[in-house]
Each structure stands twice: as structure tokens, then as C-alpha cells.
CSV table of C-alpha atoms in Angstrom, one decimal:
chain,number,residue,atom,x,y,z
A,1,UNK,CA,-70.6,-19.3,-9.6
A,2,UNK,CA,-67.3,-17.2,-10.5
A,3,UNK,CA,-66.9,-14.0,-10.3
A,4,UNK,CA,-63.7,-12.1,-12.1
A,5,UNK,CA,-63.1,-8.3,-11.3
A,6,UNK,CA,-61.1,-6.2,-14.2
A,7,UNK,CA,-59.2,-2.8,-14.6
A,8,UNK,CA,-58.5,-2.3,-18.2
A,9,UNK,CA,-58.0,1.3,-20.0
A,10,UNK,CA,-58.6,1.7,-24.0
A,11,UNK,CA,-59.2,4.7,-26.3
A,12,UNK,CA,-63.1,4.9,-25.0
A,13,UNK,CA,-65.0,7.7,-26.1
A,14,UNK,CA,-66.1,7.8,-21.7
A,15,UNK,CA,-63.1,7.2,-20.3
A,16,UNK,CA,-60.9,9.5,-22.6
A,17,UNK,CA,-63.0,12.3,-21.2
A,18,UNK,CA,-63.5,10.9,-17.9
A,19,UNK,CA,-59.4,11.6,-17.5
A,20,UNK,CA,-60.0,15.2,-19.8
A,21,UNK,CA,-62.7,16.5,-17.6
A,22,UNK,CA,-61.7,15.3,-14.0
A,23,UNK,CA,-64.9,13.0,-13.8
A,24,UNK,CA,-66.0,9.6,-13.0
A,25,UNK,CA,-68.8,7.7,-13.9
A,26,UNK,CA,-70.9,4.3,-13.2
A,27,UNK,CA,-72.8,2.4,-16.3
A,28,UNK,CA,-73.8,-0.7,-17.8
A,29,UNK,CA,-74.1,-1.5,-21.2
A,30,UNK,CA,-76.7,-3.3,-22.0
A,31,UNK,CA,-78.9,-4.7,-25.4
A,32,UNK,CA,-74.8,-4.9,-27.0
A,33,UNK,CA,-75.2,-6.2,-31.0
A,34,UNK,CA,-72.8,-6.7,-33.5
A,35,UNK,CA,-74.2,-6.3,-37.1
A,36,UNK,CA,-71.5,-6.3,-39.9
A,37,UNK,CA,-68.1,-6.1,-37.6
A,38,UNK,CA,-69.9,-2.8,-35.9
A,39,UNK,CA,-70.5,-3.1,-32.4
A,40,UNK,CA,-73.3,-0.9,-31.0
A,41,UNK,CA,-73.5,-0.7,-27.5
A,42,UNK,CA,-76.7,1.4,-25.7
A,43,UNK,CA,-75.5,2.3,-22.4
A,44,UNK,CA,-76.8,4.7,-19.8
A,45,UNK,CA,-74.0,6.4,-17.6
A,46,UNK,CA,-74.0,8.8,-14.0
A,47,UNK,CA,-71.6,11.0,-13.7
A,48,UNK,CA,-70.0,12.1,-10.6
A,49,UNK,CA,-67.8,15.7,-10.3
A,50,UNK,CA,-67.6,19.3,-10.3
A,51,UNK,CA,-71.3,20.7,-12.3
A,52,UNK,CA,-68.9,22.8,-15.1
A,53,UNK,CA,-66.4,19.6,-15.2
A,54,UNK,CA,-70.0,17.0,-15.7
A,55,UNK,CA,-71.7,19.7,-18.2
A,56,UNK,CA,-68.4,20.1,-20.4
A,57,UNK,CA,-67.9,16.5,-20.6
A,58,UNK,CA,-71.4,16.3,-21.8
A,59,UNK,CA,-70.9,18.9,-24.6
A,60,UNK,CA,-67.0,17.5,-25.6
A,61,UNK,CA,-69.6,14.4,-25.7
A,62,UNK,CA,-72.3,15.8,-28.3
A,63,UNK,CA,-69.6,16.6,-30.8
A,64,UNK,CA,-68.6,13.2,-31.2
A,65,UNK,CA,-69.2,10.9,-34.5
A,66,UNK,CA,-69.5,7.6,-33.2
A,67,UNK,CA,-72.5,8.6,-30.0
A,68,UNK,CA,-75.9,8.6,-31.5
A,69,UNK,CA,-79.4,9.0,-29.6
A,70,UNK,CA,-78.3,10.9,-27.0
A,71,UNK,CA,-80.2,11.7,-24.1
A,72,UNK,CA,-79.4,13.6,-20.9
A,73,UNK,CA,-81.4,14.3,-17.8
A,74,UNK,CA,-79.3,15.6,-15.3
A,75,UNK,CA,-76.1,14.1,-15.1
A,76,UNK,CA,-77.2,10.8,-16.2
A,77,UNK,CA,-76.9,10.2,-20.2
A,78,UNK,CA,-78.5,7.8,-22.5
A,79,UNK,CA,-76.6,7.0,-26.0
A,80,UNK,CA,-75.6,4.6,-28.3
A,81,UNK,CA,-71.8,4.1,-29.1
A,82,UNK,CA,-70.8,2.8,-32.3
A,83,UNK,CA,-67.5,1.4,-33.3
A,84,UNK,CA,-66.0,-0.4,-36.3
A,85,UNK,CA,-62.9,-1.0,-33.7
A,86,UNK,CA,-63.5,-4.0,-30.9
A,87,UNK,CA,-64.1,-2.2,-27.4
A,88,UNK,CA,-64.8,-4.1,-24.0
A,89,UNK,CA,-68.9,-4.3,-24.9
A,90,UNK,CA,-68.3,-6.5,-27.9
A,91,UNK,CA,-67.5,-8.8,-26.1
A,92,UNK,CA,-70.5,-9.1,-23.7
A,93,UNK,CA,-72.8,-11.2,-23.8
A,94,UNK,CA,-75.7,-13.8,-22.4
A,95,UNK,CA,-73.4,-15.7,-20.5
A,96,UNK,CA,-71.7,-12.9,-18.2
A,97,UNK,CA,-73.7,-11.0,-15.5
A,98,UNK,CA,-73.0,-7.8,-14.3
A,99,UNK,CA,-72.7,-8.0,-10.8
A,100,UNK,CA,-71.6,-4.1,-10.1
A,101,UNK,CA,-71.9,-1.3,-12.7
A,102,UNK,CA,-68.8,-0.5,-14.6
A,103,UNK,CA,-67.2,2.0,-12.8
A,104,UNK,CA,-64.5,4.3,-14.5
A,105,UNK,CA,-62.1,6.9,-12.2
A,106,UNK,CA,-60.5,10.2,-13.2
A,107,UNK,CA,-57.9,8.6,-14.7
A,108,UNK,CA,-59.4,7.0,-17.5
A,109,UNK,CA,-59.6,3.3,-16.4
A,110,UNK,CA,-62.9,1.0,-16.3
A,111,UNK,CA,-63.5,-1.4,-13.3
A,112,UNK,CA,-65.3,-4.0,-14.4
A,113,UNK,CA,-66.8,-6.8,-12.4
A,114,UNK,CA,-68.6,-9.7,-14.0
A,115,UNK,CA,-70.2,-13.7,-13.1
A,116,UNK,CA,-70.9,-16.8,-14.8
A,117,UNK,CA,-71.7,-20.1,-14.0
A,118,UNK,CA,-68.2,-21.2,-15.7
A,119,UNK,CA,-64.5,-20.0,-15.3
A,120,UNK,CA,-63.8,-20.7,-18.6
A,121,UNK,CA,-66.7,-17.7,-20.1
A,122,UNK,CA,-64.6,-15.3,-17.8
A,123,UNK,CA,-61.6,-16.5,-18.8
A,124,UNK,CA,-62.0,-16.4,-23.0
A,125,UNK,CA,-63.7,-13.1,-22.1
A,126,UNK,CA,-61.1,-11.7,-20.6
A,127,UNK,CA,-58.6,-13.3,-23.1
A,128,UNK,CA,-60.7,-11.4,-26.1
A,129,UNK,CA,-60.6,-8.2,-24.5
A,130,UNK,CA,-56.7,-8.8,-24.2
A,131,UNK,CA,-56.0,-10.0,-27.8
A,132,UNK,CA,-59.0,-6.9,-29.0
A,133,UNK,CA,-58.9,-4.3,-26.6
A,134,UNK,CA,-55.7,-4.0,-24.7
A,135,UNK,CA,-53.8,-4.7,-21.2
A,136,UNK,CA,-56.2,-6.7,-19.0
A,137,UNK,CA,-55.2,-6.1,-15.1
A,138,UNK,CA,-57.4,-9.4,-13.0
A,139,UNK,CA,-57.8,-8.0,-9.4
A,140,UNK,CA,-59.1,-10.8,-9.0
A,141,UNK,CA,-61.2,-14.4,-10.2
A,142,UNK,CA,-62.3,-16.8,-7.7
A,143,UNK,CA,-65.3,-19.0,-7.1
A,144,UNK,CA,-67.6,-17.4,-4.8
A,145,UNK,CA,-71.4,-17.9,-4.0
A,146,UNK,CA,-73.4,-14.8,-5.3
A,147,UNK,CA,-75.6,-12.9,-3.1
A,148,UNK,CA,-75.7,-9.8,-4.5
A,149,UNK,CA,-76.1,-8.6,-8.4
A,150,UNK,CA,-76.7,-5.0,-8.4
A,151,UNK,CA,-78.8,-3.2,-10.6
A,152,UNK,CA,-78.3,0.9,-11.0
A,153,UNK,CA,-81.5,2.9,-11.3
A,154,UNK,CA,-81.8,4.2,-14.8
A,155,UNK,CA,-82.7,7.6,-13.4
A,156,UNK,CA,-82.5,8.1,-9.6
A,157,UNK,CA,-84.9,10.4,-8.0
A,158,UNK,CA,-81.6,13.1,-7.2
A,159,UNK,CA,-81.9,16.8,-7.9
A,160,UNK,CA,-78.2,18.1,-9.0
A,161,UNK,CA,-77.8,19.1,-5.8
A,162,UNK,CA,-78.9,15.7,-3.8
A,163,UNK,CA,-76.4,14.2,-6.0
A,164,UNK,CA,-73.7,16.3,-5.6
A,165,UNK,CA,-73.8,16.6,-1.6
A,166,UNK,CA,-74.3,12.4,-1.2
A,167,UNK,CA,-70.8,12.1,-4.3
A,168,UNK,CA,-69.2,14.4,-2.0
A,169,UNK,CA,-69.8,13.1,1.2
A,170,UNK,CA,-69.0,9.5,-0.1
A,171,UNK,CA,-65.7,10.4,-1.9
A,172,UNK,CA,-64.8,12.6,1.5
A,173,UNK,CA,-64.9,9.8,3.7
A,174,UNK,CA,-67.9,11.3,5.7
A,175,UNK,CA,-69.5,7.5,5.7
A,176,UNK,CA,-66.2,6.0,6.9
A,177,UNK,CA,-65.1,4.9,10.2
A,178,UNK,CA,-63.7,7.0,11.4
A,179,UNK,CA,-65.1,9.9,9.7
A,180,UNK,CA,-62.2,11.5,7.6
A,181,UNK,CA,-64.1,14.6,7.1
A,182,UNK,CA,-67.6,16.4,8.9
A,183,UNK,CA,-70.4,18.9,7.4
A,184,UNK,CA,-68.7,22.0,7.6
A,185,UNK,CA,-65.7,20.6,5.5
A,186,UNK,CA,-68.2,19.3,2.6
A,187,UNK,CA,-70.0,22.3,2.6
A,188,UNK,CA,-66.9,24.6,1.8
A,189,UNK,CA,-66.3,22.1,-0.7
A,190,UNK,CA,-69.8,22.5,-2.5
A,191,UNK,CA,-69.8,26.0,-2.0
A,192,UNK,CA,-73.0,26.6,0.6
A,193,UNK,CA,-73.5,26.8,3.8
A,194,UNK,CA,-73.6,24.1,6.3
A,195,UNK,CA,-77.5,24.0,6.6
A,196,UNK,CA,-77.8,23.8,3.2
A,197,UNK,CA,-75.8,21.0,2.7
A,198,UNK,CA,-77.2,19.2,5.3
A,199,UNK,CA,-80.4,19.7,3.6
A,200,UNK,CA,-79.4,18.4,0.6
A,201,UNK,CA,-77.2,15.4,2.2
A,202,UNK,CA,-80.7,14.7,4.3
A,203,UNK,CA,-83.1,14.6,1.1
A,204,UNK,CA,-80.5,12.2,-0.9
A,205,UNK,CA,-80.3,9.7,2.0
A,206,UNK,CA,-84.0,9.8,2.4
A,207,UNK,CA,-84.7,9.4,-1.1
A,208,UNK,CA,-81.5,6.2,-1.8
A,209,UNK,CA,-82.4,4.5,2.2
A,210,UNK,CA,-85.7,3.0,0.8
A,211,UNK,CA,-84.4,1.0,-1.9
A,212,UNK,CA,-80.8,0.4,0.0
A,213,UNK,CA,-83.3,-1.4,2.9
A,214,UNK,CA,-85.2,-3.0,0.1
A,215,UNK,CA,-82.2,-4.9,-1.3
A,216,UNK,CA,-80.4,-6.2,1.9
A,217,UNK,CA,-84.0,-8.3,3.1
């Protein structure tokens, strides 16, 4: 198996406004069809930030032409992006599997890390995307045995706060070692008191453990 993993940054109707709005997200496409030169891509995406930065994103979002069917529950969104111009999920197809979800920082650029059972699928992927899209950065594309494809909940089980603690805590460092930041720091940063962000750091991890155990058997 090969494995290839991608930076790339384009005129993307997410990652345009993940840089606008001070947001990141995670997301798949997936169902991708090209009919007449259009490219429709369904995709379902989680966005991670400040609540007013997540819910203006989501409105700048509405407004625009080319996102159709869309759906939102919480801070995860369901739509349908269509383009006449070639972006990254034209070229996706049976051949490639997603082995993380696409992953796109505050700066606007998509990490994208794909398989297939041939170098040569990852590399005229990644050649299309070059000669279509734009600049192509490999971190990296080796030969590797694969143990672990992951697949993202379409809608995890997180209210907005659950979400917002467990984002914070991550981005923070609180699950590093050493810790780079404790309770009473992330809970000046959400804006409540310490017990109440322990409470809602305790219900996300009791609510994501499950499944985290599940997957590592």
C-alpha cells in the first residue's frame, strides 16, 4: 500500500472562509460526480473555533451560488459544492482511500492524506491537481502497511459546548506531554468557570472514549 500526504491551497469556497473567519475544519468528500465538465462534490464538514467566528462562517456560507442542499446541525454542515472550475474533489475517485479526513487550518490550506494500492494513482492524482488546481506541497509518499483508515462520524453526539471545551483543550496542549496548559487556563479561554468546563471536557471524553477504544482492538 502507499500512502501520500498533501498541503495544497486554491480558491475553495471552505478554505477562503476558513482564513476569513479564523476557523478550521475536518471533512471528506464523498459520492464526487462529474456530469458535463461540472464537478459536484457532497461533503459534510466540522468546524472548530470561536461560536460567532463558526456561526458567521456559516451565514458568509448560505449566500453563496455554487453550495446547494445545505444542512447544518450544530457546527457540522452538509452541502453540495458545484463548480464548472476543476477543484481537488474532481479528481477523487475509486482508486484513492481517505485514510484521515481532510483537514483545512486558519490559513486557508487543505491537508490531505490519501492510499492506493499503486504509486502511480497517487502520483497522476497529485500531478492533476497540480496541472488543474494549483501548487501541490508532498509532505510526504512512501510505502507503508495500513493499519488505520479513519472514518469521521457524520454527526458526533457533542453539544456546542462538549465540542468547544474537547477543540480547546486539544489545540491548548492540555493532552500533550507535558501539559502546555491546565483547566483553569481553558476555562478563561471559553469564558466559564473551571467546574463548568470540566463538566463539559468530562461529557465529551465520555461520549468520544467509546468509539476511540472501539477502533484501537
Amino acid at each position: 500500500m502507499w500512502i501520500t500526504r498533501i498541503k495544497i491551497k486554491h480558491d475553495c469556497v471552505i478554505g477562503n472562509r476558513c482564513e476569513k473567519f479564523g476557523v478550521t475544519t475536518t471533512g471528506t468528500p464523498f459520492n464526487v460526480f462529474v456530469e458535463k465538465g461540472v464537478t459536484h462534490s457532497p461533503q459534510v464538514q466540522t468546524l472548530q473555533g470561536d461560536e460567532k467566528n463558526v456561526k458567521d462562517f456559516i451565514k458568509d456560507l448560505k449566500k453563496d451560488k455554487r453550495i446547494t442542499h445545505l444542512e447544518v446541525e450544530g457546527n457540522t454542515i452538509f452541502f453540495i459544492e458545484i463548480r464548472k472550475e476543476k477543484i481537488p474533489a474532481t479528481f477523487h475517485h475509486i482508486k484513492l482511500i481517505f485514510v484521515k479526513p481532510v483537514f483545512v487550518d486558519k490559513e486557508g490550506y487543505e491537508y490531505w492524506e490519501v492510499a492506493s494500492w499503486k504509486k502511480s494513482i497517487l502520483t497522476d492524482f497529485i500531478a492533476n491537481m497540480e496541472k488543474e488546481v494549483g501548487k501541490v506541497e508532498v509532505l510526504k509518499i512512501e510505502e507503508t502497511k495500513l493499519t488505520d483508515i479513519y472514518f469521521a462520524h457524520l454527526l458526533p453526539k457533542l453539544t456546542s459546548n462538549q465540542k468547544r471545551a474537547i477543540e480547546l483543550a486539544f489545540e491548548n496542549g492540555f493532552y500533550a506531554w507535558p501539559k502546555r496548559t491546565d483547566l483553569g487556563e481553558l476555562a478563561k479561554i471559553m469564558k466559564v468557570s473551571v467546574p463548568t468546563y470540566r463538566e463539559h471536557l468530562k461529557r465529551a471524553e465520555e461520549k468520544l472514549m467509546p468509539d476511540l477504544i472501539k477502533s484501537i482492538k
